[in-house]
Amino acid sequence: MAFIDYYQVLGVSKDASQEEIKKAFRKLARKYHPDLNPNDKEAEQKFKAVNEANEVLGNPENRAKYDKYGEHWQQGEAYEKARQQQQQNSGRTGGNPFEGYTYESFGGGGDYSDFFSSIFGNQGGSYRKGSASGKFKGQDIEAALNLFLSQVQQTHQQTFEINGKKVRITIPAGAYDGQQIKLKGYGQQGFNGGPAGDLFITFNIQNDTPFERDGDDLRLVKEIDLYTALLGGPVMVDTLDGQVKLNVKPFTQNDSTTRLKGKGFPVYKGEGKHGDLYLTFKIKLPTRLSDREKELFEQLKNLQS
């Protein structure tokens, strides 16, 4: 597999801050998101590449390994353990740290790539130990999954590819932004028969609705005219389940709030449970009045005084 420059994928420099990397990722993820580019294979591939780059550079620990080991960053931990083990072997035998290994047609160079090839093998050759050595768990993988708020209002499945594996997960209704789940054994393959690493998926939820989410509750600004505010009356209100009719009380004040119980967001893993919907009323004043309307308002003004 050809080496991929993740900095180039995100369009940032190698000394970019984590905030700059985060902004670049979000911008490109929105640009190439499959929901915004249906049936566009090129956009789909770019979206996968952007997510892969963010898995590495968006995590300071992974980024440090990538900067140090390059394309072998995922085996960095195993490399360090293997190197320490070899140093210990060297101290015990007083000789070559590769004692007990056989060499097979591998071109040496002394850099990280050569050492990784000697430990993990490549097409050019490998070192193989005659007896079993320590088993190391594979590298964990972190991934970001972009979702829309309208998607997580109901339980659904998502399928995507990570590290060459097709992964299908069920996302319960009510999942929240920044939430992280773990899929055991879906990370990098273990070293020397060790267990595979884990896959950590973080939900990146973007709001594509007129509502503002506040935990399990939703908030919505509702405009009403002056006459409805003064006299009261029915208005139609948007909810996740469609429109409902609400009777506005007479003399409703601007910025006053009312609650619609059970019309909020689904509670995460709370079967059938929902938060509440809070409406804030904004009174819309008329911008033009006829002469007759002005006359009537003047009469009302005099009556009030």
PDB file of C-alpha atoms in Angstrom:
ATOM      1  CA  MET A   1       0.000   0.000   0.000  1.00  0.00           C
ATOM      2  CA  ALA A   2       1.404   3.400  -1.000  1.00  0.00           C
ATOM      3  CA  PHE A   3       2.218   5.824   1.756  1.00  0.00           C
ATOM      4  CA  ILE A   4      -0.508   8.455   2.264  1.00  0.00           C
ATOM      5  CA  ASP A   5       0.391  11.933   3.486  1.00  0.00           C
ATOM      6  CA  TYR A   6      -2.493  12.681   5.848  1.00  0.00           C
ATOM      7  CA  TYR A   7      -1.447  16.316   6.192  1.00  0.00           C
ATOM      8  CA  GLN A   8      -1.825  16.707   2.450  1.00  0.00           C
ATOM      9  CA  VAL A   9      -5.236  14.979   2.519  1.00  0.00           C
ATOM     10  CA  LEU A  10      -6.547  17.557   5.004  1.00  0.00           C
ATOM     11  CA  GLY A  11      -4.698  20.413   3.326  1.00  0.00           C
ATOM     12  CA  VAL A  12      -2.805  21.508   6.448  1.00  0.00           C
ATOM     13  CA  SER A  13       0.878  21.935   7.271  1.00  0.00           C
ATOM     14  CA  LYS A  14       2.787  19.553   9.527  1.00  0.00           C
ATOM     15  CA  ASP A  15       2.939  22.194  12.266  1.00  0.00           C
ATOM     16  CA  ALA A  16      -0.811  22.841  12.174  1.00  0.00           C
ATOM     17  CA  SER A  17      -2.561  23.074  15.539  1.00  0.00           C
ATOM     18  CA  GLN A  18      -5.156  20.472  16.614  1.00  0.00           C
ATOM     19  CA  GLU A  19      -7.845  23.132  16.201  1.00  0.00           C
ATOM     20  CA  GLU A  20      -6.734  23.794  12.616  1.00  0.00           C
ATOM     21  CA  ILE A  21      -6.829  20.063  11.885  1.00  0.00           C
ATOM     22  CA  LYS A  22     -10.302  19.804  13.413  1.00  0.00           C
ATOM     23  CA  LYS A  23     -11.606  22.712  11.306  1.00  0.00           C
ATOM     24  CA  ALA A  24     -10.081  21.308   8.122  1.00  0.00           C
ATOM     25  CA  PHE A  25     -11.613  17.881   8.781  1.00  0.00           C
ATOM     26  CA  ARG A  26     -15.094  19.238   9.448  1.00  0.00           C
ATOM     27  CA  LYS A  27     -14.984  21.425   6.347  1.00  0.00           C
ATOM     28  CA  LEU A  28     -13.937  18.557   4.069  1.00  0.00           C
ATOM     29  CA  ALA A  29     -16.259  16.023   5.748  1.00  0.00           C
ATOM     30  CA  ARG A  30     -19.217  18.312   5.048  1.00  0.00           C
ATOM     31  CA  LYS A  31     -18.029  18.886   1.482  1.00  0.00           C
ATOM     32  CA  TYR A  32     -17.696  15.195   0.603  1.00  0.00           C
ATOM     33  CA  HIS A  33     -20.408  13.690   2.853  1.00  0.00           C
ATOM     34  CA  PRO A  34     -22.293  10.927   0.958  1.00  0.00           C
ATOM     35  CA  ASP A  35     -25.662  12.423   1.878  1.00  0.00           C
ATOM     36  CA  LEU A  36     -24.672  15.614   0.082  1.00  0.00           C
ATOM     37  CA  ASN A  37     -23.054  13.787  -2.861  1.00  0.00           C
ATOM     38  CA  PRO A  38     -25.344  10.866  -3.687  1.00  0.00           C
ATOM     39  CA  ASN A  39     -23.948   8.343  -6.210  1.00  0.00           C
ATOM     40  CA  ASP A  40     -20.670  10.265  -6.439  1.00  0.00           C
ATOM     41  CA  LYS A  41     -17.918   7.632  -6.153  1.00  0.00           C
ATOM     42  CA  GLU A  42     -15.110  10.190  -6.223  1.00  0.00           C
ATOM     43  CA  ALA A  43     -16.658  12.153  -3.335  1.00  0.00           C
ATOM     44  CA  GLU A  44     -17.176   8.882  -1.451  1.00  0.00           C
ATOM     45  CA  GLN A  45     -13.483   7.981  -1.766  1.00  0.00           C
ATOM     46  CA  LYS A  46     -12.416  11.460  -0.683  1.00  0.00           C
ATOM     47  CA  PHE A  47     -14.778  11.260   2.289  1.00  0.00           C
ATOM     48  CA  LYS A  48     -13.150   7.969   3.353  1.00  0.00           C
ATOM     49  CA  ALA A  49      -9.671   9.474   2.928  1.00  0.00           C
ATOM     50  CA  VAL A  50     -10.589  12.533   5.011  1.00  0.00           C
ATOM     51  CA  ASN A  51     -11.968  10.322   7.800  1.00  0.00           C
ATOM     52  CA  GLU A  52      -8.856   8.160   7.726  1.00  0.00           C
ATOM     53  CA  ALA A  53      -6.628  11.232   7.969  1.00  0.00           C
ATOM     54  CA  ASN A  54      -8.648  12.528  10.902  1.00  0.00           C
ATOM     55  CA  GLU A  55      -8.376   9.178  12.713  1.00  0.00           C
ATOM     56  CA  VAL A  56      -4.641   9.761  12.806  1.00  0.00           C
ATOM     57  CA  LEU A  57      -4.052  13.518  12.944  1.00  0.00           C
ATOM     58  CA  GLY A  58      -7.149  14.327  14.983  1.00  0.00           C
ATOM     59  CA  ASN A  59      -5.811  12.275  17.891  1.00  0.00           C
ATOM     60  CA  PRO A  60      -2.643  13.837  19.419  1.00  0.00           C
ATOM     61  CA  GLU A  61      -1.297  10.429  20.471  1.00  0.00           C
ATOM     62  CA  ASN A  62      -1.812   8.882  17.037  1.00  0.00           C
ATOM     63  CA  ARG A  63      -0.416  12.011  15.398  1.00  0.00           C
ATOM     64  CA  ALA A  64       2.773  11.805  17.452  1.00  0.00           C
ATOM     65  CA  LYS A  65       3.237   8.173  16.363  1.00  0.00           C
ATOM     66  CA  TYR A  66       2.552   9.104  12.742  1.00  0.00           C
ATOM     67  CA  ASP A  67       5.096  11.926  12.867  1.00  0.00           C
ATOM     68  CA  LYS A  68       7.663   9.539  14.340  1.00  0.00           C
ATOM     69  CA  TYR A  69       7.037   6.299  12.437  1.00  0.00           C
ATOM     70  CA  GLY A  70       5.296   7.480   9.263  1.00  0.00           C
ATOM     71  CA  GLU A  71       3.404   4.725   7.471  1.00  0.00           C
ATOM     72  CA  HIS A  72       4.223   2.298  10.323  1.00  0.00           C
ATOM     73  CA  TRP A  73       2.606   4.451  13.029  1.00  0.00           C
ATOM     74  CA  GLN A  74       0.013   1.780  13.846  1.00  0.00           C
ATOM     75  CA  GLN A  75       2.739  -0.674  14.839  1.00  0.00           C
ATOM     76  CA  GLY A  76       4.614   1.907  16.918  1.00  0.00           C
ATOM     77  CA  GLU A  77       3.676   0.360  20.266  1.00  0.00           C
ATOM     78  CA  ALA A  78       4.579  -3.139  19.105  1.00  0.00           C
ATOM     79  CA  TYR A  79       7.834  -1.771  17.707  1.00  0.00           C
ATOM     80  CA  GLU A  80       8.803  -0.248  21.040  1.00  0.00           C
ATOM     81  CA  LYS A  81       7.984  -3.465  22.902  1.00  0.00           C
ATOM     82  CA  ALA A  82       9.898  -5.569  20.388  1.00  0.00           C
ATOM     83  CA  ARG A  83      12.873  -3.222  20.545  1.00  0.00           C
ATOM     84  CA  GLN A  84      12.924  -3.386  24.358  1.00  0.00           C
ATOM     85  CA  GLN A  85      12.659  -7.169  24.265  1.00  0.00           C
ATOM     86  CA  GLN A  86      15.577  -7.369  21.854  1.00  0.00           C
ATOM     87  CA  GLN A  87      17.631  -5.088  24.063  1.00  0.00           C
ATOM     88  CA  GLN A  88      16.887  -7.386  27.004  1.00  0.00           C
ATOM     89  CA  ASN A  89      17.879 -10.419  24.954  1.00  0.00           C
ATOM     90  CA  SER A  90      21.072  -8.631  23.972  1.00  0.00           C
ATOM     91  CA  GLY A  91      21.850  -7.883  27.624  1.00  0.00           C
ATOM     92  CA  ARG A  92      21.342 -11.519  28.620  1.00  0.00           C
ATOM     93  CA  THR A  93      23.360 -13.042  25.790  1.00  0.00           C
ATOM     94  CA  GLY A  94      25.916 -10.273  25.523  1.00  0.00           C
ATOM     95  CA  GLY A  95      25.654 -10.508  21.751  1.00  0.00           C
ATOM     96  CA  ASN A  96      23.491  -9.758  18.763  1.00  0.00           C
ATOM     97  CA  PRO A  97      19.950  -8.528  19.707  1.00  0.00           C
ATOM     98  CA  PHE A  98      18.665 -10.599  16.799  1.00  0.00           C
ATOM     99  CA  GLU A  99      20.180 -13.819  18.142  1.00  0.00           C
ATOM    100  CA  GLY A 100      17.732 -16.673  17.555  1.00  0.00           C
ATOM    101  CA  TYR A 101      16.373 -15.044  14.370  1.00  0.00           C
ATOM    102  CA  THR A 102      17.138 -16.157  10.828  1.00  0.00           C
ATOM    103  CA  TYR A 103      17.559 -13.588   8.083  1.00  0.00           C
ATOM    104  CA  GLU A 104      15.879 -14.020   4.716  1.00  0.00           C
ATOM    105  CA  SER A 105      16.838 -11.869   1.721  1.00  0.00           C
ATOM    106  CA  PHE A 106      16.116  -8.498   3.288  1.00  0.00           C
ATOM    107  CA  GLY A 107      17.940  -5.378   2.158  1.00  0.00           C
ATOM    108  CA  GLY A 108      19.200  -3.461   5.191  1.00  0.00           C
ATOM    109  CA  GLY A 109      19.273   0.272   5.698  1.00  0.00           C
ATOM    110  CA  GLY A 110      19.015   0.891   9.414  1.00  0.00           C
ATOM    111  CA  ASP A 111      15.961   3.180   9.409  1.00  0.00           C
ATOM    112  CA  TYR A 112      12.521   2.650  10.955  1.00  0.00           C
ATOM    113  CA  SER A 113      11.146   1.067   7.791  1.00  0.00           C
ATOM    114  CA  ASP A 114      13.882  -1.565   7.772  1.00  0.00           C
ATOM    115  CA  PHE A 115      13.400  -2.346  11.428  1.00  0.00           C
ATOM    116  CA  PHE A 116       9.645  -2.696  11.028  1.00  0.00           C
ATOM    117  CA  SER A 117      10.188  -4.984   8.081  1.00  0.00           C
ATOM    118  CA  SER A 118      12.502  -7.122  10.178  1.00  0.00           C
ATOM    119  CA  ILE A 119       9.930  -7.393  12.952  1.00  0.00           C
ATOM    120  CA  PHE A 120       6.667  -7.644  10.991  1.00  0.00           C
ATOM    121  CA  GLY A 121       7.890  -8.833   7.603  1.00  0.00           C
ATOM    122  CA  ASN A 122       7.450  -7.516   4.057  1.00  0.00           C
ATOM    123  CA  GLN A 123       7.843  -8.696   0.510  1.00  0.00           C
ATOM    124  CA  GLY A 124      11.582  -8.118   0.642  1.00  0.00           C
ATOM    125  CA  GLY A 125      12.155 -10.564   3.508  1.00  0.00           C
ATOM    126  CA  SER A 126      11.816 -10.862   7.280  1.00  0.00           C
ATOM    127  CA  TYR A 127      13.358 -12.014  10.503  1.00  0.00           C
ATOM    128  CA  ARG A 128      11.686 -15.012  12.114  1.00  0.00           C
ATOM    129  CA  LYS A 129      12.305 -16.175  15.637  1.00  0.00           C
ATOM    130  CA  GLY A 130      12.791 -19.859  16.245  1.00  0.00           C
ATOM    131  CA  SER A 131      10.785 -19.889  19.491  1.00  0.00           C
ATOM    132  CA  ALA A 132       7.609 -18.091  20.484  1.00  0.00           C
ATOM    133  CA  SER A 133       8.093 -14.527  21.711  1.00  0.00           C
ATOM    134  CA  GLY A 134       5.759 -12.125  23.508  1.00  0.00           C
ATOM    135  CA  LYS A 135       2.242 -11.627  22.180  1.00  0.00           C
ATOM    136  CA  PHE A 136       1.191  -8.011  21.733  1.00  0.00           C
ATOM    137  CA  LYS A 137      -2.282  -6.587  21.281  1.00  0.00           C
ATOM    138  CA  GLY A 138      -2.859  -4.822  17.983  1.00  0.00           C
ATOM    139  CA  GLN A 139      -3.116  -1.054  17.691  1.00  0.00           C
ATOM    140  CA  ASP A 140      -6.495   0.499  18.522  1.00  0.00           C
ATOM    141  CA  ILE A 141      -8.151   2.540  15.787  1.00  0.00           C
ATOM    142  CA  GLU A 142     -10.159   5.727  16.252  1.00  0.00           C
ATOM    143  CA  ALA A 143     -12.692   6.869  13.684  1.00  0.00           C
ATOM    144  CA  ALA A 144     -15.219   9.687  13.380  1.00  0.00           C
ATOM    145  CA  LEU A 145     -18.680   8.948  12.014  1.00  0.00           C
ATOM    146  CA  ASN A 146     -20.548  11.956  10.634  1.00  0.00           C
ATOM    147  CA  LEU A 147     -24.295  11.930  11.200  1.00  0.00           C
ATOM    148  CA  PHE A 148     -27.171  14.383  10.957  1.00  0.00           C
ATOM    149  CA  LEU A 149     -29.462  15.098  13.891  1.00  0.00           C
ATOM    150  CA  SER A 150     -32.440  13.973  11.810  1.00  0.00           C
ATOM    151  CA  GLN A 151     -30.764  10.562  11.397  1.00  0.00           C
ATOM    152  CA  VAL A 152     -30.320   9.871  15.104  1.00  0.00           C
ATOM    153  CA  GLN A 153     -33.929  10.609  15.991  1.00  0.00           C
ATOM    154  CA  GLN A 154     -34.562   6.963  15.208  1.00  0.00           C
ATOM    155  CA  THR A 155     -32.580   3.732  15.545  1.00  0.00           C
ATOM    156  CA  HIS A 156     -30.814   2.814  12.311  1.00  0.00           C
ATOM    157  CA  GLN A 157     -27.814   0.970  10.911  1.00  0.00           C
ATOM    158  CA  GLN A 158     -24.666   2.378   9.353  1.00  0.00           C
ATOM    159  CA  THR A 159     -22.163   0.432   7.248  1.00  0.00           C
ATOM    160  CA  PHE A 160     -18.643   1.660   6.531  1.00  0.00           C
ATOM    161  CA  GLU A 161     -15.139   0.354   5.942  1.00  0.00           C
ATOM    162  CA  ILE A 162     -12.253   0.610   8.412  1.00  0.00           C
ATOM    163  CA  ASN A 163      -8.825  -0.916   7.903  1.00  0.00           C
ATOM    164  CA  GLY A 164     -10.095  -3.053   5.041  1.00  0.00           C
ATOM    165  CA  LYS A 165     -12.968  -4.462   7.098  1.00  0.00           C
ATOM    166  CA  LYS A 166     -16.635  -3.765   6.456  1.00  0.00           C
ATOM    167  CA  VAL A 167     -18.258  -2.742   9.721  1.00  0.00           C
ATOM    168  CA  ARG A 168     -21.994  -2.536  10.367  1.00  0.00           C
ATOM    169  CA  ILE A 169     -23.248  -0.952  13.568  1.00  0.00           C
ATOM    170  CA  THR A 170     -26.682  -0.168  14.957  1.00  0.00           C
ATOM    171  CA  ILE A 171     -26.988   3.413  16.195  1.00  0.00           C
ATOM    172  CA  PRO A 172     -29.736   3.733  18.823  1.00  0.00           C
ATOM    173  CA  ALA A 173     -32.074   6.697  18.651  1.00  0.00           C
ATOM    174  CA  GLY A 174     -30.924   9.529  20.866  1.00  0.00           C
ATOM    175  CA  ALA A 175     -27.167   9.170  20.215  1.00  0.00           C
ATOM    176  CA  TYR A 176     -25.386  12.423  21.038  1.00  0.00           C
ATOM    177  CA  ASP A 177     -22.571  14.472  19.563  1.00  0.00           C
ATOM    178  CA  GLY A 178     -19.122  13.434  20.798  1.00  0.00           C
ATOM    179  CA  GLN A 179     -20.357  10.053  22.045  1.00  0.00           C
ATOM    180  CA  GLN A 180     -17.802   7.265  21.618  1.00  0.00           C
ATOM    181  CA  ILE A 181     -18.481   3.548  21.282  1.00  0.00           C
ATOM    182  CA  LYS A 182     -16.021   0.641  21.240  1.00  0.00           C
ATOM    183  CA  LEU A 183     -16.061  -2.354  18.921  1.00  0.00           C
ATOM    184  CA  LYS A 184     -13.774  -4.995  20.376  1.00  0.00           C
ATOM    185  CA  GLY A 185     -11.388  -6.707  17.982  1.00  0.00           C
ATOM    186  CA  TYR A 186     -11.952  -4.395  15.009  1.00  0.00           C
ATOM    187  CA  GLY A 187      -8.577  -2.646  15.347  1.00  0.00           C
ATOM    188  CA  GLN A 188      -5.192  -3.582  13.917  1.00  0.00           C
ATOM    189  CA  GLN A 189      -4.128  -7.222  13.896  1.00  0.00           C
ATOM    190  CA  GLY A 190      -2.147  -8.371  16.917  1.00  0.00           C
ATOM    191  CA  PHE A 191       1.583  -9.104  16.861  1.00  0.00           C
ATOM    192  CA  ASN A 192       2.831 -12.673  17.110  1.00  0.00           C
ATOM    193  CA  GLY A 193      -0.635 -14.121  17.684  1.00  0.00           C
ATOM    194  CA  GLY A 194      -1.776 -11.446  20.105  1.00  0.00           C
ATOM    195  CA  PRO A 195      -5.392 -10.191  20.119  1.00  0.00           C
ATOM    196  CA  ALA A 196      -6.536  -7.558  17.652  1.00  0.00           C
ATOM    197  CA  GLY A 197      -6.937  -3.985  18.836  1.00  0.00           C
ATOM    198  CA  ASP A 198     -10.278  -2.253  19.279  1.00  0.00           C
ATOM    199  CA  LEU A 199     -12.165   0.253  17.165  1.00  0.00           C
ATOM    200  CA  PHE A 200     -13.348   3.448  18.853  1.00  0.00           C
ATOM    201  CA  ILE A 201     -16.012   5.374  16.932  1.00  0.00           C
ATOM    202  CA  THR A 202     -16.872   8.965  17.841  1.00  0.00           C
ATOM    203  CA  PHE A 203     -20.170  10.408  16.600  1.00  0.00           C
ATOM    204  CA  ASN A 204     -19.940  13.804  14.941  1.00  0.00           C
ATOM    205  CA  ILE A 205     -23.566  14.974  14.782  1.00  0.00           C
ATOM    206  CA  GLN A 206     -24.494  18.038  12.739  1.00  0.00           C
ATOM    207  CA  ASN A 207     -27.826  19.774  13.219  1.00  0.00           C
ATOM    208  CA  ASP A 208     -29.931  19.831  10.057  1.00  0.00           C
ATOM    209  CA  THR A 209     -33.229  20.667  11.817  1.00  0.00           C
ATOM    210  CA  PRO A 210     -34.877  23.915  12.984  1.00  0.00           C
ATOM    211  CA  PHE A 211     -34.583  22.679  16.569  1.00  0.00           C
ATOM    212  CA  GLU A 212     -31.837  23.285  19.093  1.00  0.00           C
ATOM    213  CA  ARG A 213     -30.961  20.170  21.042  1.00  0.00           C
ATOM    214  CA  ASP A 214     -30.461  20.447  24.794  1.00  0.00           C
ATOM    215  CA  GLY A 215     -29.767  16.947  26.077  1.00  0.00           C
ATOM    216  CA  ASP A 216     -33.018  15.049  25.539  1.00  0.00           C
ATOM    217  CA  ASP A 217     -34.996  18.283  25.194  1.00  0.00           C
ATOM    218  CA  LEU A 218     -35.526  20.396  22.103  1.00  0.00           C
ATOM    219  CA  ARG A 219     -35.948  24.147  21.832  1.00  0.00           C
ATOM    220  CA  LEU A 220     -37.708  26.060  19.089  1.00  0.00           C
ATOM    221  CA  VAL A 221     -38.469  29.715  18.450  1.00  0.00           C
ATOM    222  CA  LYS A 222     -42.057  30.277  17.318  1.00  0.00           C
ATOM    223  CA  GLU A 223     -43.222  33.556  15.768  1.00  0.00           C
ATOM    224  CA  ILE A 224     -46.781  34.690  16.477  1.00  0.00           C
ATOM    225  CA  ASP A 225     -48.538  37.849  15.360  1.00  0.00           C
ATOM    226  CA  LEU A 226     -49.557  40.670  17.662  1.00  0.00           C
ATOM    227  CA  TYR A 227     -53.232  39.805  17.588  1.00  0.00           C
ATOM    228  CA  THR A 228     -52.668  36.152  18.565  1.00  0.00           C
ATOM    229  CA  ALA A 229     -50.393  37.283  21.370  1.00  0.00           C
ATOM    230  CA  LEU A 230     -53.075  39.664  22.698  1.00  0.00           C
ATOM    231  CA  LEU A 231     -56.216  37.627  22.108  1.00  0.00           C
ATOM    232  CA  GLY A 232     -54.873  34.088  22.086  1.00  0.00           C
ATOM    233  CA  GLY A 233     -55.722  31.457  19.511  1.00  0.00           C
ATOM    234  CA  PRO A 234     -54.506  28.339  17.704  1.00  0.00           C
ATOM    235  CA  VAL A 235     -51.128  28.071  15.969  1.00  0.00           C
ATOM    236  CA  MET A 236     -49.431  25.154  14.200  1.00  0.00           C
ATOM    237  CA  VAL A 237     -46.115  24.057  15.731  1.00  0.00           C
ATOM    238  CA  ASP A 238     -43.406  21.870  14.170  1.00  0.00           C
ATOM    239  CA  THR A 239     -42.300  18.777  16.111  1.00  0.00           C
ATOM    240  CA  LEU A 240     -40.174  15.745  15.194  1.00  0.00           C
ATOM    241  CA  ASP A 241     -43.426  13.856  14.496  1.00  0.00           C
ATOM    242  CA  GLY A 242     -44.967  16.552  12.325  1.00  0.00           C
ATOM    243  CA  GLN A 243     -47.110  19.580  13.119  1.00  0.00           C
ATOM    244  CA  VAL A 244     -49.413  19.854  16.119  1.00  0.00           C
ATOM    245  CA  LYS A 245     -51.990  22.478  17.015  1.00  0.00           C
ATOM    246  CA  LEU A 246     -51.289  24.613  20.079  1.00  0.00           C
ATOM    247  CA  ASN A 247     -53.641  27.101  21.699  1.00  0.00           C
ATOM    248  CA  VAL A 248     -51.749  30.274  22.609  1.00  0.00           C
ATOM    249  CA  LYS A 249     -52.988  31.932  25.784  1.00  0.00           C
ATOM    250  CA  PRO A 250     -54.220  35.542  25.653  1.00  0.00           C
ATOM    251  CA  PHE A 251     -51.665  38.221  26.617  1.00  0.00           C
ATOM    252  CA  THR A 252     -48.690  36.017  25.777  1.00  0.00           C
ATOM    253  CA  GLN A 253     -45.530  38.030  26.317  1.00  0.00           C
ATOM    254  CA  ASN A 254     -42.540  38.247  24.000  1.00  0.00           C
ATOM    255  CA  ASP A 255     -39.806  35.668  24.877  1.00  0.00           C
ATOM    256  CA  SER A 256     -42.197  33.719  27.086  1.00  0.00           C
ATOM    257  CA  THR A 257     -41.777  29.930  27.003  1.00  0.00           C
ATOM    258  CA  THR A 258     -44.157  27.003  27.054  1.00  0.00           C
ATOM    259  CA  ARG A 259     -43.447  23.273  27.240  1.00  0.00           C
ATOM    260  CA  LEU A 260     -44.812  20.468  25.088  1.00  0.00           C
ATOM    261  CA  LYS A 261     -44.266  17.361  27.178  1.00  0.00           C
ATOM    262  CA  GLY A 262     -42.870  14.302  25.415  1.00  0.00           C
ATOM    263  CA  LYS A 263     -42.259  16.139  22.126  1.00  0.00           C
ATOM    264  CA  GLY A 264     -38.508  16.365  22.539  1.00  0.00           C
ATOM    265  CA  PHE A 265     -35.669  14.091  21.436  1.00  0.00           C
ATOM    266  CA  PRO A 266     -35.643  10.322  22.008  1.00  0.00           C
ATOM    267  CA  VAL A 267     -33.826   9.266  25.180  1.00  0.00           C
ATOM    268  CA  TYR A 268     -30.716   7.219  24.349  1.00  0.00           C
ATOM    269  CA  LYS A 269     -31.537   3.530  24.912  1.00  0.00           C
ATOM    270  CA  GLY A 270     -34.739   4.598  26.663  1.00  0.00           C
ATOM    271  CA  GLU A 271     -37.322   2.695  24.675  1.00  0.00           C
ATOM    272  CA  GLY A 272     -40.310   4.940  23.930  1.00  0.00           C
ATOM    273  CA  LYS A 273     -39.052   7.789  26.138  1.00  0.00           C
ATOM    274  CA  HIS A 274     -38.663  11.360  24.892  1.00  0.00           C
ATOM    275  CA  GLY A 275     -37.604  14.677  26.312  1.00  0.00           C
ATOM    276  CA  ASP A 276     -39.749  17.807  26.064  1.00  0.00           C
ATOM    277  CA  LEU A 277     -40.078  20.550  23.463  1.00  0.00           C
ATOM    278  CA  TYR A 278     -39.732  24.129  24.743  1.00  0.00           C
ATOM    279  CA  LEU A 279     -41.238  26.883  22.606  1.00  0.00           C
ATOM    280  CA  THR A 280     -40.089  30.474  22.929  1.00  0.00           C
ATOM    281  CA  PHE A 281     -42.571  32.958  21.479  1.00  0.00           C
ATOM    282  CA  LYS A 282     -41.407  35.885  19.392  1.00  0.00           C
ATOM    283  CA  ILE A 283     -44.121  38.451  18.721  1.00  0.00           C
ATOM    284  CA  LYS A 284     -44.045  39.744  15.171  1.00  0.00           C
ATOM    285  CA  LEU A 285     -45.228  43.354  14.984  1.00  0.00           C
ATOM    286  CA  PRO A 286     -46.936  44.678  11.828  1.00  0.00           C
ATOM    287  CA  THR A 287     -44.695  46.759   9.579  1.00  0.00           C
ATOM    288  CA  ARG A 288     -47.514  48.696   7.866  1.00  0.00           C
ATOM    289  CA  LEU A 289     -50.920  49.933   9.030  1.00  0.00           C
ATOM    290  CA  SER A 290     -53.818  51.319   7.063  1.00  0.00           C
ATOM    291  CA  ASP A 291     -55.369  54.625   8.080  1.00  0.00           C
ATOM    292  CA  ARG A 292     -58.307  52.778   9.600  1.00  0.00           C
ATOM    293  CA  GLU A 293     -55.957  50.490  11.592  1.00  0.00           C
ATOM    294  CA  LYS A 294     -54.029  53.493  12.864  1.00  0.00           C
ATOM    295  CA  GLU A 295     -57.287  55.076  13.936  1.00  0.00           C
ATOM    296  CA  LEU A 296     -58.316  51.967  15.836  1.00  0.00           C
ATOM    297  CA  PHE A 297     -54.933  51.722  17.557  1.00  0.00           C
ATOM    298  CA  GLU A 298     -55.214  55.342  18.591  1.00  0.00           C
ATOM    299  CA  GLN A 299     -58.613  54.559  20.109  1.00  0.00           C
ATOM    300  CA  LEU A 300     -57.101  51.588  21.979  1.00  0.00           C
ATOM    301  CA  LYS A 301     -54.280  53.792  23.181  1.00  0.00           C
ATOM    302  CA  ASN A 302     -56.762  56.346  24.540  1.00  0.00           C
ATOM    303  CA  LEU A 303     -58.784  53.634  26.246  1.00  0.00           C
ATOM    304  CA  GLN A 304     -55.645  52.283  27.943  1.00  0.00           C
ATOM    305  CA  SER A 305     -54.667  55.725  29.206  1.00  0.00           C
TER     306      SER A 305
END
